[in-house]
Amino acid sequence: MAISRRGFIRVLGTSAVILGAGGLALTQVDQMPAQAIEGWKGPPPNVRDPRVRALSYALLAPNPHNLQPWIADLREPNAITFILDRTRRLPATDPFSRQITVGCGAFLELLRIGAAEYGYRADIVAFPNGDWPTSAVGDQPICRVAFVPEPNVARDPLLAQVLKRRTNRSPYDATPVTEGEASAIHASMAQFPVQFGWTSEAGELAKLRNIAKRAWDIEINKDATYYESVKVYRITADEILKHRDGLSFHGPFFWSMRALGLFSKEKALSGDTTVRQQSLDFINGQLANTPAFAWIVTETNDRRGQLAAGAAYVRANLKATELGLAMQPLSQALEEYPEMLPMLAEHKRALALPESSTVQMFFRLGRAAPTEPSPRRALDDIIRA
Ligand SMILES: Cc1cc2nc3c(=O)[nH]c(=O)nc-3n(C[C@H](O)[C@H](O)[C@H](O)COP(=O)(O)O)c2cc1C
């Protein structure tokens, strides 16, 4: 979120007065609650069930708006039935649950990597009770994963990055991404039926930045799509701890903004234009500081392709982490609601892709200061035992 520099100093000055009166140092205020990010420590040592140990990695998957729409049914021994929590979708921005399914693909890949670490082969059968249609999600499970003991199963070196992976929304520095780095990211997804592209060429960057910005304008200026995001804003540590999902805003700045009534869910939902404008300013800062964009494409847009794209994306994110690179998806121009369709077509043309293909993920790539982990729900919340 952006605010003018003068405005920022004024807000911080006022908060220092408020906090000073309460005897608190500004920097200690409103930190990310440790409990909300405990999942990033990895599997709890007391957990013996390899399925639960693998799930503690899967829970860290990147996923739209961090809604974590996952249910892992463990009632069958040595297997997990993976079900979509249909209460955690984003129908306005993601009307066909394409992005939600992509997030499920990332979850499954981390589950597979986690299972291998404990000497289990994860045999994944997608849609064992029948496929979902492409237009809507069904109530059929996404997949059944059998845990087959195989002591020599190949360990995945990317496991070492799972606890370090982040979505990084900071400005990136101007250092170029190299051909070698992009090739390594591409190679990390070789086992999946997806295409990978990237660019750091100035003219192409400018064109793609412009599309991303206009797409963002469309999303923010349509109430249904904007409010869908606002509803999952978790502003300040108490809300973050209560939900452990959604989009987190915390720290002295946001604490002060909320205390002063300048930034709150209620204010944003009341149609207030300043909060909307802050969102637009925020994306402009990101776009202006992006040395490379990359994308993952499938030939068709069926559910299996979406799962594959999610697996490819999380592998790319893990490989980028290993290389010291930051990533952030920019999904607005990929969204499939009517007002966005012209942008979606323009975006595909800008990437020189055939109309029949689907850009499943489009993301910033570069170097940035480390960012903190995002919250995760307790493992028990997603398990049905
Ligand atoms: C399909 C998909 C679409 C996403 N789109 C966006 C996006 O448009 N903007 C963004 O900042 N993050 C986007 N993300 C990243 C998620 O918001 C992020 O994974 C989530 O908040 C959890 O944070 P983490 O990746 O740091 O664990 C997307 C992730 C997925 C899987």
XYZ file of C-alpha atoms and ligand atoms in Angstrom:
416
model
C 0.000 0.000 0.000
C 1.386 3.432 -0.818
C 0.764 6.814 0.670
C 2.584 10.062 -0.063
C 5.850 10.538 1.797
C 4.548 13.573 3.624
C 1.401 11.681 4.564
C 3.461 8.761 5.775
C 5.638 10.921 8.019
C 2.530 12.603 9.437
C 0.936 9.233 10.192
C 4.090 7.882 11.787
C 4.527 11.059 13.828
C 1.020 10.756 15.171
C 1.467 7.074 15.924
C 4.700 7.736 17.780
C 2.715 10.048 20.047
C -0.014 7.431 20.566
C 2.485 4.641 21.173
C 4.820 6.760 23.268
C 1.910 7.389 25.616
C 1.499 3.596 25.909
C 5.224 3.016 26.539
C 5.850 0.963 23.368
C 8.684 1.325 20.834
C 7.305 1.918 17.348
C 9.255 -0.945 15.797
C 7.795 -3.519 18.207
C 4.280 -2.703 17.319
C 2.015 -5.045 15.426
C 4.509 -7.712 14.411
C 3.481 -10.813 12.466
C 2.133 -13.223 15.122
C 4.560 -16.128 15.537
C 1.720 -18.654 15.690
C 0.411 -17.586 12.281
C 3.723 -18.494 10.648
C 4.693 -21.527 12.724
C 4.084 -23.755 9.658
C 7.298 -22.388 8.151
C 9.315 -24.288 10.758
C 8.471 -27.508 8.897
C 6.856 -30.711 10.161
C 6.334 -30.734 13.944
C 8.885 -33.184 15.452
C 6.218 -35.201 17.294
C 4.318 -36.044 14.092
C 5.066 -39.583 12.891
C 2.496 -40.146 10.127
C 4.397 -39.541 6.851
C 1.202 -38.223 5.247
C 0.938 -35.489 7.874
C 4.635 -34.710 7.608
C 4.279 -34.339 3.828
C 1.130 -32.240 4.309
C 3.039 -29.800 6.479
C 5.110 -28.970 3.381
C 2.089 -28.925 1.062
C 0.367 -26.378 3.320
C 3.104 -23.895 2.355
C 2.082 -23.856 -1.319
C 1.553 -20.535 -3.062
C -2.171 -20.096 -3.649
C -4.534 -17.303 -4.723
C -5.102 -14.704 -1.979
C -3.670 -17.255 0.450
C -7.127 -18.729 1.040
C -5.702 -22.267 1.383
C -8.812 -24.031 0.008
C -7.593 -27.479 0.940
C -9.035 -30.501 2.714
C -6.909 -33.618 3.207
C -9.012 -36.636 4.111
C -6.849 -39.218 5.902
C -9.533 -41.766 6.729
C -8.159 -44.287 4.235
C -4.879 -45.759 5.563
C -1.722 -44.893 3.592
C -3.563 -42.490 1.293
C -4.810 -38.930 1.162
C -7.991 -37.907 -0.594
C -7.462 -34.291 -1.569
C -10.662 -32.254 -1.717
C -11.258 -28.608 -2.600
C -12.777 -26.530 0.191
C -15.396 -24.872 -1.968
C -16.090 -22.178 0.635
C -12.632 -20.754 -0.099
C -12.904 -19.764 -3.748
C -12.738 -16.390 -5.485
C -15.758 -16.380 -7.787
C -15.455 -12.738 -8.933
C -11.778 -12.724 -9.970
C -11.560 -16.433 -10.710
C -15.026 -17.389 -11.993
C -14.034 -20.834 -13.300
C -11.693 -21.611 -10.360
C -8.757 -21.852 -12.729
C -6.376 -20.068 -10.367
C -7.673 -22.029 -7.378
C -6.908 -25.252 -9.281
C -3.423 -23.973 -10.145
C -2.844 -23.463 -6.400
C -3.965 -27.072 -5.812
C -1.325 -28.203 -8.324
C 1.339 -26.399 -6.277
C 0.009 -28.078 -3.116
C 0.265 -31.515 -4.730
C 3.821 -30.970 -5.924
C 4.963 -29.976 -2.432
C 3.117 -33.014 -1.069
C 5.011 -35.225 -3.511
C 8.360 -33.615 -2.626
C 7.573 -34.005 1.095
C 6.549 -37.664 0.732
C 9.793 -38.471 -1.115
C 11.812 -36.971 1.714
C 10.392 -39.625 4.057
C 10.911 -42.497 1.612
C 7.412 -42.616 0.116
C 6.387 -42.454 -3.494
C 3.234 -40.380 -3.823
C 1.075 -42.021 -6.487
C -1.241 -39.233 -7.539
C -4.426 -40.105 -9.425
C -6.219 -36.945 -10.495
C -10.016 -36.838 -10.339
C -10.507 -40.504 -9.371
C -14.299 -40.043 -9.243
C -14.526 -38.073 -12.487
C -13.236 -34.737 -13.767
C -14.673 -31.381 -12.812
C -16.103 -29.493 -15.759
C -13.936 -26.643 -17.029
C -16.573 -24.048 -16.166
C -17.068 -24.868 -12.476
C -15.646 -26.985 -9.696
C -17.485 -30.141 -8.773
C -17.635 -31.898 -5.423
C -15.512 -34.804 -6.688
C -12.080 -35.052 -5.005
C -9.190 -33.462 -6.879
C -7.113 -36.565 -6.425
C -6.262 -39.600 -4.401
C -2.642 -39.847 -3.333
C -1.386 -43.284 -2.311
C 1.714 -43.264 -0.083
C 3.809 -46.200 -1.276
C 6.934 -47.015 0.796
C 9.957 -46.836 -1.505
C 13.116 -46.207 0.517
C 15.159 -45.399 -2.592
C 12.698 -42.952 -4.116
C 14.598 -39.933 -5.472
C 14.788 -37.066 -2.966
C 14.069 -33.704 -4.574
C 16.835 -31.142 -3.990
C 14.208 -28.392 -4.135
C 12.915 -29.572 -0.744
C 15.693 -27.446 0.768
C 13.903 -24.341 -0.526
C 10.352 -25.120 0.591
C 10.585 -23.333 3.955
C 12.382 -20.363 2.363
C 10.068 -19.788 -0.630
C 8.058 -16.557 -0.611
C 5.925 -14.391 -2.845
C 7.894 -11.156 -2.817
C 5.855 -7.998 -3.583
C 8.698 -5.522 -2.958
C 10.309 -3.404 -5.652
C 13.042 -5.461 -7.353
C 16.454 -4.022 -8.107
C 17.589 -3.355 -11.644
C 20.188 -6.157 -11.844
C 19.240 -8.188 -14.916
C 18.052 -11.771 -14.690
C 20.525 -13.852 -16.701
C 19.885 -16.382 -19.479
C 21.430 -19.027 -17.228
C 19.024 -18.257 -14.379
C 15.995 -18.337 -16.669
C 17.159 -21.641 -18.195
C 17.573 -23.159 -14.732
C 14.030 -22.102 -13.836
C 12.759 -23.551 -17.106
C 14.626 -26.823 -16.489
C 13.074 -27.141 -13.021
C 9.645 -27.779 -14.594
C 10.787 -30.088 -17.417
C 8.650 -33.027 -16.211
C 5.384 -31.100 -16.658
C 3.501 -30.485 -19.940
C 3.860 -26.700 -19.839
C 5.716 -24.044 -21.786
C 7.879 -21.410 -20.142
C 8.717 -17.955 -21.452
C 10.457 -14.901 -20.092
C 11.740 -11.510 -21.147
C 14.028 -8.786 -19.886
C 13.983 -6.808 -23.127
C 13.122 -3.146 -22.466
C 10.435 -2.756 -25.144
C 8.663 -5.958 -24.164
C 8.869 -5.092 -20.478
C 7.249 -1.736 -21.172
C 4.442 -3.350 -23.176
C 3.752 -5.983 -20.521
C 3.929 -3.426 -17.719
C 1.353 -1.329 -19.488
C -1.000 -4.299 -19.880
C -0.532 -5.325 -16.238
C -1.316 -1.806 -15.098
C -4.468 -1.500 -17.200
C -5.606 -4.931 -16.039
C -5.061 -3.877 -12.437
C -7.145 -0.728 -13.066
C -10.006 -2.872 -14.359
C -9.899 -5.175 -11.353
C -9.691 -2.383 -8.789
C -12.410 -0.292 -10.398
C -14.954 -3.098 -10.569
C -16.634 -3.384 -7.163
C -17.155 -7.158 -7.222
C -13.506 -7.975 -7.939
C -12.046 -5.249 -5.722
C -14.274 -6.062 -2.756
C -13.553 -9.752 -3.096
C -9.907 -8.970 -2.302
C -10.715 -6.408 0.377
C -12.855 -8.955 2.212
C -9.753 -11.088 2.780
C -7.531 -8.201 3.862
C -6.258 -9.057 7.344
C -5.257 -5.719 8.802
C -3.005 -5.808 11.897
C -1.741 -8.758 13.889
C -4.962 -9.571 15.735
C -6.877 -10.157 12.484
C -3.975 -12.101 10.985
C -3.876 -14.403 13.995
C -7.635 -14.881 13.948
C -7.725 -16.030 10.313
C -4.191 -17.128 9.362
C -5.095 -16.725 5.690
C -5.834 -13.908 3.227
C -3.709 -10.842 2.497
C -1.757 -9.538 5.494
C -1.080 -5.902 6.369
C 0.721 -5.299 9.651
C 3.496 -3.299 11.298
C 3.613 0.227 12.729
C 2.515 1.837 9.487
C -0.662 -0.194 8.985
C -1.363 -0.244 12.718
C -1.278 3.560 12.705
C -3.312 3.813 9.538
C -5.987 1.631 11.051
C -5.866 3.417 14.423
C -6.395 6.714 12.634
C -9.198 5.311 10.515
C -7.221 5.828 7.296
C -7.003 2.172 6.269
C -9.560 -0.408 7.245
C -11.711 -3.010 5.623
C -14.815 -1.021 6.497
C -13.393 2.114 4.865
C -12.461 0.222 1.712
C -15.823 -1.554 1.561
C -17.662 1.732 1.999
C -16.509 2.744 -1.477
C -13.796 5.082 -0.191
C -11.609 6.053 -3.126
C -8.372 6.770 -1.220
C -7.872 3.106 -0.317
C -8.586 2.158 -3.932
C -6.040 4.746 -5.105
C -3.452 3.358 -2.664
C -3.864 -0.066 -4.263
C -3.239 1.429 -7.697
C -0.148 3.304 -6.467
C 1.159 0.118 -4.909
C 1.094 -1.862 -8.161
C 2.755 0.996 -10.029
C 5.712 0.781 -7.647
C 5.993 -2.944 -8.275
C 5.745 -2.669 -12.049
C 8.272 0.143 -12.287
C 10.823 -2.011 -10.472
C 10.727 -5.290 -12.356
C 13.718 -6.368 -14.481
C 12.028 -9.460 -15.961
C 8.642 -11.047 -16.487
C 8.069 -14.768 -16.969
C 5.068 -16.939 -17.792
C 3.840 -20.517 -17.778
C 1.513 -21.623 -20.554
C -0.537 -24.711 -21.327
C -1.860 -25.740 -24.719
C -5.262 -26.542 -23.342
C -7.063 -25.224 -20.293
C -8.357 -28.407 -18.721
C -8.079 -29.187 -15.022
C -5.076 -31.462 -15.405
C -3.238 -28.717 -17.287
C -4.037 -26.290 -14.485
C -2.695 -28.726 -11.870
C 0.466 -29.184 -13.957
C 0.886 -25.401 -14.225
C 0.634 -25.075 -10.432
C 3.270 -27.762 -9.944
C 5.503 -26.048 -12.513
C 4.985 -22.665 -10.864
C 5.942 -23.808 -7.383
C 9.016 -25.568 -8.773
C 9.972 -22.342 -10.555
C 9.499 -20.426 -7.306
C 11.650 -22.954 -5.411
C 14.366 -22.847 -8.069
C 14.288 -19.039 -8.058
C 14.704 -19.136 -4.267
C 17.746 -21.368 -4.672
C 19.168 -18.864 -7.188
C 18.523 -15.910 -4.873
C 15.735 -14.555 -7.078
C 12.366 -13.153 -6.018
C 9.021 -13.826 -7.709
C 5.490 -12.442 -7.610
C 2.559 -13.502 -9.788
C 0.523 -10.792 -11.508
C -2.732 -12.497 -12.363
C -5.068 -9.651 -13.255
C -4.660 -9.852 -17.064
C -5.211 -13.629 -16.930
C -8.611 -13.386 -15.287
C -11.667 -14.589 -17.111
C -14.539 -12.302 -16.140
C -16.160 -10.394 -19.007
C -14.582 -6.949 -18.413
C -11.086 -8.509 -18.446
C -11.411 -10.622 -21.595
C -10.050 -7.967 -24.002
C -6.961 -7.592 -21.775
C -6.541 -11.342 -21.609
C -6.486 -11.495 -25.422
C -4.123 -8.517 -25.696
C -1.785 -10.054 -23.136
C -1.623 -13.309 -25.061
C -0.897 -11.428 -28.295
C 1.879 -9.487 -26.525
C 3.448 -12.801 -25.549
C 3.119 -14.020 -29.173
C 1.008 -16.965 -28.071
C -1.798 -18.598 -30.041
C -5.301 -17.699 -28.943
C -5.996 -21.347 -28.131
C -3.290 -21.465 -25.440
C -3.737 -20.408 -21.813
C -1.333 -18.301 -19.806
C -1.678 -20.020 -16.442
C 0.867 -17.926 -14.530
C 2.490 -14.577 -15.298
C 5.018 -13.261 -12.798
C 7.690 -10.729 -11.911
C 11.208 -12.021 -11.561
C 14.206 -10.228 -10.071
C 16.221 -9.562 -6.974
C 14.836 -8.059 -3.800
C 15.380 -7.836 -0.085
C 13.966 -10.886 1.702
C 10.352 -10.724 2.710
C 8.578 -12.390 5.613
C 6.538 -15.599 5.297
C 2.791 -15.369 4.888
C 0.445 -16.936 7.428
C -0.793 -20.493 7.238
C -3.705 -22.154 8.959
C -3.000 -24.889 11.507
C -2.439 -28.264 9.881
C -5.339 -29.697 11.878
C -7.678 -27.248 10.161
C -7.181 -28.869 6.773
C -7.105 -32.494 7.944
C -10.134 -34.786 8.163
C -9.103 -37.856 10.165
C -2.747 -18.975 -9.186
C -2.102 -17.920 -8.324
C -2.316 -16.588 -8.601
C -1.704 -15.589 -7.836
N -1.883 -14.263 -8.167
C -1.254 -13.286 -7.457
C -1.357 -11.923 -7.833
O -2.016 -11.557 -8.796
N -0.668 -11.006 -7.096
C 0.100 -11.361 -6.019
O 0.696 -10.492 -5.383
N 0.212 -12.665 -5.638
C -0.437 -13.624 -6.336
N -0.297 -14.942 -5.987
C 0.538 -15.284 -4.822
C -0.323 -15.557 -3.601
O -0.987 -14.387 -3.182
C 0.570 -16.122 -2.506
O 1.042 -17.381 -2.928
C -0.143 -16.251 -1.174
O -0.520 -15.000 -0.671
C 0.730 -16.973 -0.149
O 1.961 -16.308 -0.009
P 3.351 -17.063 -0.230
O 3.433 -17.439 -1.678
O 4.397 -16.063 0.148
O 3.362 -18.268 0.649
C -0.889 -15.951 -6.747
C -0.650 -17.318 -6.476
C -1.240 -18.299 -7.262
C -0.958 -19.741 -6.983
